[in-house]
Short mmCIF file of N, CA and C in Angstrom, two decimals:
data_model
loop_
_atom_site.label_atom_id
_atom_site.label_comp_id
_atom_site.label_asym_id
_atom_site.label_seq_id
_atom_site.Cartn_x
_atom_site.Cartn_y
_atom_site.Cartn_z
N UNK S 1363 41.35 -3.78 -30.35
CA UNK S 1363 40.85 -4.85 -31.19
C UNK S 1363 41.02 -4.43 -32.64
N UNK S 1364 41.28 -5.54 -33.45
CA UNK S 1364 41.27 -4.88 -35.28
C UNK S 1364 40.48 -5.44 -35.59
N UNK S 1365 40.05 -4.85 -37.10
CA UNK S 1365 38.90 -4.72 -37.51
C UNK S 1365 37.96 -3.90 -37.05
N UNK S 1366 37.99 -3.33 -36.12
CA UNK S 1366 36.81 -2.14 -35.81
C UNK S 1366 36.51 -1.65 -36.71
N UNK S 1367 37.49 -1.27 -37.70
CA UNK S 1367 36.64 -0.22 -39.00
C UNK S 1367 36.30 -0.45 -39.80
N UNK S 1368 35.96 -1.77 -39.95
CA UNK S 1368 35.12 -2.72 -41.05
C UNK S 1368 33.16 -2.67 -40.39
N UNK S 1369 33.33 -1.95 -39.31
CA UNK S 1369 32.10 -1.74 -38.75
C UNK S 1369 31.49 0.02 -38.66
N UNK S 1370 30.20 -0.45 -38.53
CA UNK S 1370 29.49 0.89 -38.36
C UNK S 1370 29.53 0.54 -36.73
N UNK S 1371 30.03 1.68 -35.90
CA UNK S 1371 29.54 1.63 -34.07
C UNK S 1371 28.20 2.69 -33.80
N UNK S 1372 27.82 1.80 -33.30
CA UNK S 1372 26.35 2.60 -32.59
C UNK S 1372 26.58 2.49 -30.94
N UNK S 1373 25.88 3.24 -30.90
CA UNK S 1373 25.31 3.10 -29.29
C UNK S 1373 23.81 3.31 -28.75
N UNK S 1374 23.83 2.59 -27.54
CA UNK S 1374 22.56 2.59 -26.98
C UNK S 1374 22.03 4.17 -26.60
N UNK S 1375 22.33 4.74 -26.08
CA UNK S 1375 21.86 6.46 -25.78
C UNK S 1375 22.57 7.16 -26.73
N UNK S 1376 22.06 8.34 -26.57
CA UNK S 1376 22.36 9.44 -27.38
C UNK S 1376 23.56 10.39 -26.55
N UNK S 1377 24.41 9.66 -26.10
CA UNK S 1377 25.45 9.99 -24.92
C UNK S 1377 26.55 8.98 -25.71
N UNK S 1378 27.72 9.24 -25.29
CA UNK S 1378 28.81 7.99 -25.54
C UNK S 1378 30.05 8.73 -25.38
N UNK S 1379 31.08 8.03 -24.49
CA UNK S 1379 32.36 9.05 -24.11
C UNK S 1379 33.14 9.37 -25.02
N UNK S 1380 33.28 8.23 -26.60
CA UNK S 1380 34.15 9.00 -27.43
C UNK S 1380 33.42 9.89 -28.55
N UNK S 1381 31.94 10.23 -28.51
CA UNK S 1381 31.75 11.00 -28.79
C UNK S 1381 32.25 12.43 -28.04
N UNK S 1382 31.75 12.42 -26.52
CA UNK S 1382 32.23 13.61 -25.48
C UNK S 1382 33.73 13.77 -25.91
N UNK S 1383 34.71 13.24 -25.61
CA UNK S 1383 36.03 13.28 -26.05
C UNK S 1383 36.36 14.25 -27.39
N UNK S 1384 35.58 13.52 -28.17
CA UNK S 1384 36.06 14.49 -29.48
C UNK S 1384 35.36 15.83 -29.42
N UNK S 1385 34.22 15.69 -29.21
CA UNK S 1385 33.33 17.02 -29.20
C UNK S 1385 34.58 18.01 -28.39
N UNK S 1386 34.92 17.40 -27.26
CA UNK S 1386 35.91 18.37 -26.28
C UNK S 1386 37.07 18.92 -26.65
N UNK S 1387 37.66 17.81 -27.35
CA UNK S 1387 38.97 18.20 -28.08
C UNK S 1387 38.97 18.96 -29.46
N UNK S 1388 37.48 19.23 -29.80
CA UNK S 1388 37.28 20.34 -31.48
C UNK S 1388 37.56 19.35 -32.20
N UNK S 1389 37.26 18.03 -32.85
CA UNK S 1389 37.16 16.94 -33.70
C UNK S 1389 36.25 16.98 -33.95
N UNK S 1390 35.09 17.31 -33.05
CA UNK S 1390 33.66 17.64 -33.52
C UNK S 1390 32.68 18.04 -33.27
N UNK S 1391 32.18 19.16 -33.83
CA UNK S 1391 31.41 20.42 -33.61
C UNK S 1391 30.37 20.32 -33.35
N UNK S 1392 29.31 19.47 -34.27
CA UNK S 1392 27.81 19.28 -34.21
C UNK S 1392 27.75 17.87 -34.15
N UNK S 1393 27.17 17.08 -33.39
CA UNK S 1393 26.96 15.89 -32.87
C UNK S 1393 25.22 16.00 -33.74
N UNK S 1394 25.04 14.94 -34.65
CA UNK S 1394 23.63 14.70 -35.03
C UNK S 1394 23.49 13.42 -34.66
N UNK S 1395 22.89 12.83 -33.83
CA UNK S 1395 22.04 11.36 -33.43
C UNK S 1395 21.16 10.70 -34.18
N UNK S 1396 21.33 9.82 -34.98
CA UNK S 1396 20.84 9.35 -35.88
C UNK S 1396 19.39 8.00 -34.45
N UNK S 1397 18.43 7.63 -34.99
CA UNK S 1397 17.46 7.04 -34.11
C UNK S 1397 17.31 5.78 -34.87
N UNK S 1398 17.96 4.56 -34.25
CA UNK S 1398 18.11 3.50 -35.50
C UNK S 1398 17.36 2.41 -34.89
N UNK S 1399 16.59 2.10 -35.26
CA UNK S 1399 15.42 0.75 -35.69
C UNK S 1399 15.88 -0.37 -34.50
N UNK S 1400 15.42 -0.56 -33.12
CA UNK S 1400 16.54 -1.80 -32.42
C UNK S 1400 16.62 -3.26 -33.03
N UNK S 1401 15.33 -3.20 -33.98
CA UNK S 1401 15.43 -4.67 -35.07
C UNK S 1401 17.01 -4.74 -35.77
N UNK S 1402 17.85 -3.77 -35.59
CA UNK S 1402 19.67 -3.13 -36.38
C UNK S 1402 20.17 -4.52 -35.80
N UNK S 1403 19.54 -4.94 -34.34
CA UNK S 1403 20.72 -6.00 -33.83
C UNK S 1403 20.61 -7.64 -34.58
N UNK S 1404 19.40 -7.63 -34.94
CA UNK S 1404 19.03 -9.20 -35.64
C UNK S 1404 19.62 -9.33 -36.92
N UNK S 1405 20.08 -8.39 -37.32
CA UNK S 1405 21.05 -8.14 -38.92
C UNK S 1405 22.35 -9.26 -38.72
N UNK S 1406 22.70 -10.31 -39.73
CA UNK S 1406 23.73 -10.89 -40.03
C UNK S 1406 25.08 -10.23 -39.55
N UNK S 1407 25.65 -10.74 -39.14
CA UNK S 1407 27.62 -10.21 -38.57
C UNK S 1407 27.41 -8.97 -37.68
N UNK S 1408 26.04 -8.58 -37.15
CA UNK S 1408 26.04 -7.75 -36.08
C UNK S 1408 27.00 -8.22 -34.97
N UNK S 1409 27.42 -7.30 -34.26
CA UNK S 1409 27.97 -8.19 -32.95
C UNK S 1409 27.62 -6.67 -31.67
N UNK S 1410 27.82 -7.19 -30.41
CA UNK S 1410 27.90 -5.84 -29.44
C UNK S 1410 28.73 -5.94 -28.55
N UNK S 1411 29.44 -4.92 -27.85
CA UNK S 1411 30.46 -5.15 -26.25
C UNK S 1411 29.68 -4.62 -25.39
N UNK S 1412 30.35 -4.68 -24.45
CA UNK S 1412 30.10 -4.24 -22.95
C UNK S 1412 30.88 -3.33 -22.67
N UNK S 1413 31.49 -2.67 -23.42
CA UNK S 1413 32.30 -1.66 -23.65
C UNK S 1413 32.62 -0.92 -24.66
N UNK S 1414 33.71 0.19 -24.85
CA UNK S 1414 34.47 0.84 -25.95
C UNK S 1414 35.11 0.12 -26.63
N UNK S 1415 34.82 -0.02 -28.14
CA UNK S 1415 34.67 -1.54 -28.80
C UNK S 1415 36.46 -1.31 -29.16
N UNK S 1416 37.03 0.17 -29.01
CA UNK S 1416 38.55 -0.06 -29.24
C UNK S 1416 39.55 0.34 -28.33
N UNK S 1417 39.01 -0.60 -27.15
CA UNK S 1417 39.86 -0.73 -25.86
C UNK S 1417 40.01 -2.32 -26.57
N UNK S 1418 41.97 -2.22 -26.04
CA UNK S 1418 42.89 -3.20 -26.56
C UNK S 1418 42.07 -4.85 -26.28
N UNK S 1419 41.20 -5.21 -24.86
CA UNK S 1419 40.73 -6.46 -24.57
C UNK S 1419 39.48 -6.19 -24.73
N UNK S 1420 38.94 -5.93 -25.19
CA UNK S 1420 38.01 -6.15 -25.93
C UNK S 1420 37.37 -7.43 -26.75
N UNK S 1421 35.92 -7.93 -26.46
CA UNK S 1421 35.74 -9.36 -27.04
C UNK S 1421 34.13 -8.85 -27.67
N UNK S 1422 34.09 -8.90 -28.48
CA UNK S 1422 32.93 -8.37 -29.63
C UNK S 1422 31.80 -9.96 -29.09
N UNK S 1423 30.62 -9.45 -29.16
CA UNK S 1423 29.97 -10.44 -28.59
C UNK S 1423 28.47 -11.15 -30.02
N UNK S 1424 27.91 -12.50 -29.50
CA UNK S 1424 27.20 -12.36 -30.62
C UNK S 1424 25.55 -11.94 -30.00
N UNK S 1425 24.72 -11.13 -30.27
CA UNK S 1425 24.12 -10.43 -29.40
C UNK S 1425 22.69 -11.33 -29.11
N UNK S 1426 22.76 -12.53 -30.03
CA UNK S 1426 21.51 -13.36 -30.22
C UNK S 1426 21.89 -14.36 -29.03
N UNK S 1427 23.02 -14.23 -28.30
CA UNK S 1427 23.20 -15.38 -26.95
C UNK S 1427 23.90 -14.32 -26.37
N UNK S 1428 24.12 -13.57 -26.23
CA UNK S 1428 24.78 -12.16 -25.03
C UNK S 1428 24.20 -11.32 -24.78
N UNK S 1429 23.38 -10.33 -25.63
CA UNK S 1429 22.50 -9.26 -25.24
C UNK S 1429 22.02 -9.07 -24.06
N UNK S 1430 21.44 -10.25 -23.01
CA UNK S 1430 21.56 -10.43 -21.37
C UNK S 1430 22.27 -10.34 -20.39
N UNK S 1431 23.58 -9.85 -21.03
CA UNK S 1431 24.78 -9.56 -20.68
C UNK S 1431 24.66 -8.14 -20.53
N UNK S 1432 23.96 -7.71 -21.19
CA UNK S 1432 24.08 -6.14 -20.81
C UNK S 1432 22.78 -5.33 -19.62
N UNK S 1433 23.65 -4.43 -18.85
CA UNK S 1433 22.57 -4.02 -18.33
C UNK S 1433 21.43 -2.80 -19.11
N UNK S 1434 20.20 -3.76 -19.46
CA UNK S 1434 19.67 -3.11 -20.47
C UNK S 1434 18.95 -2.76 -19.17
N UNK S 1435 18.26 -2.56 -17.96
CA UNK S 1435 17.36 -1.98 -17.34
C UNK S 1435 17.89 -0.46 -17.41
N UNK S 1436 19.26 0.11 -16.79
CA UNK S 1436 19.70 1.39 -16.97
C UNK S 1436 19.80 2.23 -18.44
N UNK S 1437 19.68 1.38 -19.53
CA UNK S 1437 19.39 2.20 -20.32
C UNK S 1437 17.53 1.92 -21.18
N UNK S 1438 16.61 1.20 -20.85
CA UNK S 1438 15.73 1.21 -21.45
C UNK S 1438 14.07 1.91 -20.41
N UNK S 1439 14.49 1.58 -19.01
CA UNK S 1439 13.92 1.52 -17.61
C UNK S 1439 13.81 2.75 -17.16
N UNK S 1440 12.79 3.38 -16.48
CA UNK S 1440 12.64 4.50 -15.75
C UNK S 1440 13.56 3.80 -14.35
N UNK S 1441 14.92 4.13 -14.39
CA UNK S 1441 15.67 4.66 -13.21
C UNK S 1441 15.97 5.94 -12.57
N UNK S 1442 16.36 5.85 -11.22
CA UNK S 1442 16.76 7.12 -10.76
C UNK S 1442 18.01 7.57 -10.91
N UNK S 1443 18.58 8.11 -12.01
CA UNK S 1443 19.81 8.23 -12.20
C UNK S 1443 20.64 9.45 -11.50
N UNK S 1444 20.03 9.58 -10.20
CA UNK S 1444 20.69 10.36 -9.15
C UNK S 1444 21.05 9.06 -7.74
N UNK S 1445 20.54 7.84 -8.00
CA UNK S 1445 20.68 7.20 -7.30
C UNK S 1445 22.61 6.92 -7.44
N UNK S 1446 23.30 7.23 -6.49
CA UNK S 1446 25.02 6.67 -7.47
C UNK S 1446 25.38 5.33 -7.42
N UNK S 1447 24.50 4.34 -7.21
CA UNK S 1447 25.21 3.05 -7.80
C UNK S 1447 24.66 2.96 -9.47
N UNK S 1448 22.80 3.31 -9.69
CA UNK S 1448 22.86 3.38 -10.70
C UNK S 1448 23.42 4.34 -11.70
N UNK S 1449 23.75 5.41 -11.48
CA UNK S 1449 25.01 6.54 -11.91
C UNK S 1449 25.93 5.81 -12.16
N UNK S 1450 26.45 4.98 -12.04
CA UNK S 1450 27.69 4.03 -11.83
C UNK S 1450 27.34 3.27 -12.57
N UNK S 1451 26.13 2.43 -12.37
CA UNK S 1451 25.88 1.42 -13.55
C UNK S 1451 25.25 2.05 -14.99
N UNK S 1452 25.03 3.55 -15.35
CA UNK S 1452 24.34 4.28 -16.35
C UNK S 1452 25.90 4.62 -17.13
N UNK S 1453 26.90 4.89 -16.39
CA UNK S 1453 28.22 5.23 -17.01
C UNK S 1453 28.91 4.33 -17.49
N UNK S 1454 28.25 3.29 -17.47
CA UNK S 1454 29.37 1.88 -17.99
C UNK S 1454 28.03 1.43 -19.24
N UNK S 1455 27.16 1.49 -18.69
CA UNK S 1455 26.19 1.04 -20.29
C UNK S 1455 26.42 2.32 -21.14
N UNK S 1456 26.75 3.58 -20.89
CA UNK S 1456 27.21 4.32 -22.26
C UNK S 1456 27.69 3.65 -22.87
N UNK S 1457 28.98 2.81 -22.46
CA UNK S 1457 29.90 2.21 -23.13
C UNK S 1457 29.29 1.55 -24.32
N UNK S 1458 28.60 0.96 -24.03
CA UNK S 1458 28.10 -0.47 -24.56
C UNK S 1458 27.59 -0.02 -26.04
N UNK S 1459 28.28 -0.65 -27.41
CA UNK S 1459 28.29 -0.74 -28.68
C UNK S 1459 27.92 -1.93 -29.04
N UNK S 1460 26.60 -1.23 -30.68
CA UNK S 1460 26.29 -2.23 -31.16
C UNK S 1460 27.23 -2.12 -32.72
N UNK S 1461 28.42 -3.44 -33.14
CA UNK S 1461 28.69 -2.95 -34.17
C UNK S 1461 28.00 -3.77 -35.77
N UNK S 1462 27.55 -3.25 -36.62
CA UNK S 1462 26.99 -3.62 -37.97
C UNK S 1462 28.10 -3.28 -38.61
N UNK S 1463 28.11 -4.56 -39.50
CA UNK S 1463 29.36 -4.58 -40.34
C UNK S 1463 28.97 -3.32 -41.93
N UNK S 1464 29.88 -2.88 -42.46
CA UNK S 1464 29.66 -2.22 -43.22
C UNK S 1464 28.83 -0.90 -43.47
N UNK S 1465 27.70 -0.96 -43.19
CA UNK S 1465 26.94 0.42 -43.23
C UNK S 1465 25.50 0.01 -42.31
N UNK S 1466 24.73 0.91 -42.20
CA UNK S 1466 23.82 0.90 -41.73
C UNK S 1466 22.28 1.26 -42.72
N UNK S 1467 21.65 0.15 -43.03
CA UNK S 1467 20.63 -0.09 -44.37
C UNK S 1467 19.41 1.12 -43.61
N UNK S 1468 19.45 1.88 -44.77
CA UNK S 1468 17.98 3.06 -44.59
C UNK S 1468 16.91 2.59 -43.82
N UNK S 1469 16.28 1.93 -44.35
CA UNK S 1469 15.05 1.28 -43.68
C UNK S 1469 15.11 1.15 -41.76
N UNK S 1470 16.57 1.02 -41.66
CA UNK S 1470 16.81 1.38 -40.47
C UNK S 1470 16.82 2.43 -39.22
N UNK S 1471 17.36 3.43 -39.91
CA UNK S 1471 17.16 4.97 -39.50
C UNK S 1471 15.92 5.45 -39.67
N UNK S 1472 15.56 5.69 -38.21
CA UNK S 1472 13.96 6.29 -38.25
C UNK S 1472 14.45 7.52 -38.35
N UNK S 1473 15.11 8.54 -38.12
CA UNK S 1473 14.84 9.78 -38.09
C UNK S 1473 15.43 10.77 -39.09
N UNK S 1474 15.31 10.13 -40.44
CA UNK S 1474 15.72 10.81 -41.86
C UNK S 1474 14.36 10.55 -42.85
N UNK S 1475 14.48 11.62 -43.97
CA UNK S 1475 13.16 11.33 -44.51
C UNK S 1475 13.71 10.68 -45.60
N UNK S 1476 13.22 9.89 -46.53
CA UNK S 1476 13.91 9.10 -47.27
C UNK S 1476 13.15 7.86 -48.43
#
């Protein structure tokens, strides 16, 4: 998809495969997790996928009529994530990106002092 880099990408956990990827390949050393405000999604030109927002079919969603689209029980829910269908369904909500256009406003980030 273009335009991806007119966005800030977040994700739902503190997990995400193209983070793992790079970490693996020495692109990047120290992974810091920023803890961002979930009010981030009600922000103007937000959008989210159901996936890795730069896989080629890719359809950026608007999250104020899609967000139900995602399986938010595996990532918000005490599951058994030894169970392997939800293992299965926990590896595909990594995927899942929220993107904010441009930057991400302070007031947002809980876990900086500021």
């Amino acid at each position: 998809m273009f335009g991806m880099d007119a966005y800030v990408h977040l994700c739902f956990m503190n997990d995400h495969p193209m983070e793992y990827k790079a970490r693996n390949e020495g692109r990047v050393q120290n992974t810091v997790w920023l803890r961002i405000d979930p009010a981030i999604i009600k922000q103007a030109g937000v959008r989210i996928t159901n996936g890795v927002s730069n896989r080629s079919d890719m359809v950026t969603m608007d999250p104020s009529t899609q967000i139900d689209t995602l399986d938010l029980e595996v990532i918000y829910q005490g599951t058994d994530w030894k169970d392997p269908e939800i293992k299965k369904r926990r590896i595909e909500a990594k995927k899942y990106e929220i993107l904010v256009p441009d930057s991400v406003p302070l007031q947002f980030i809980r876990n900086i002092d500021g």
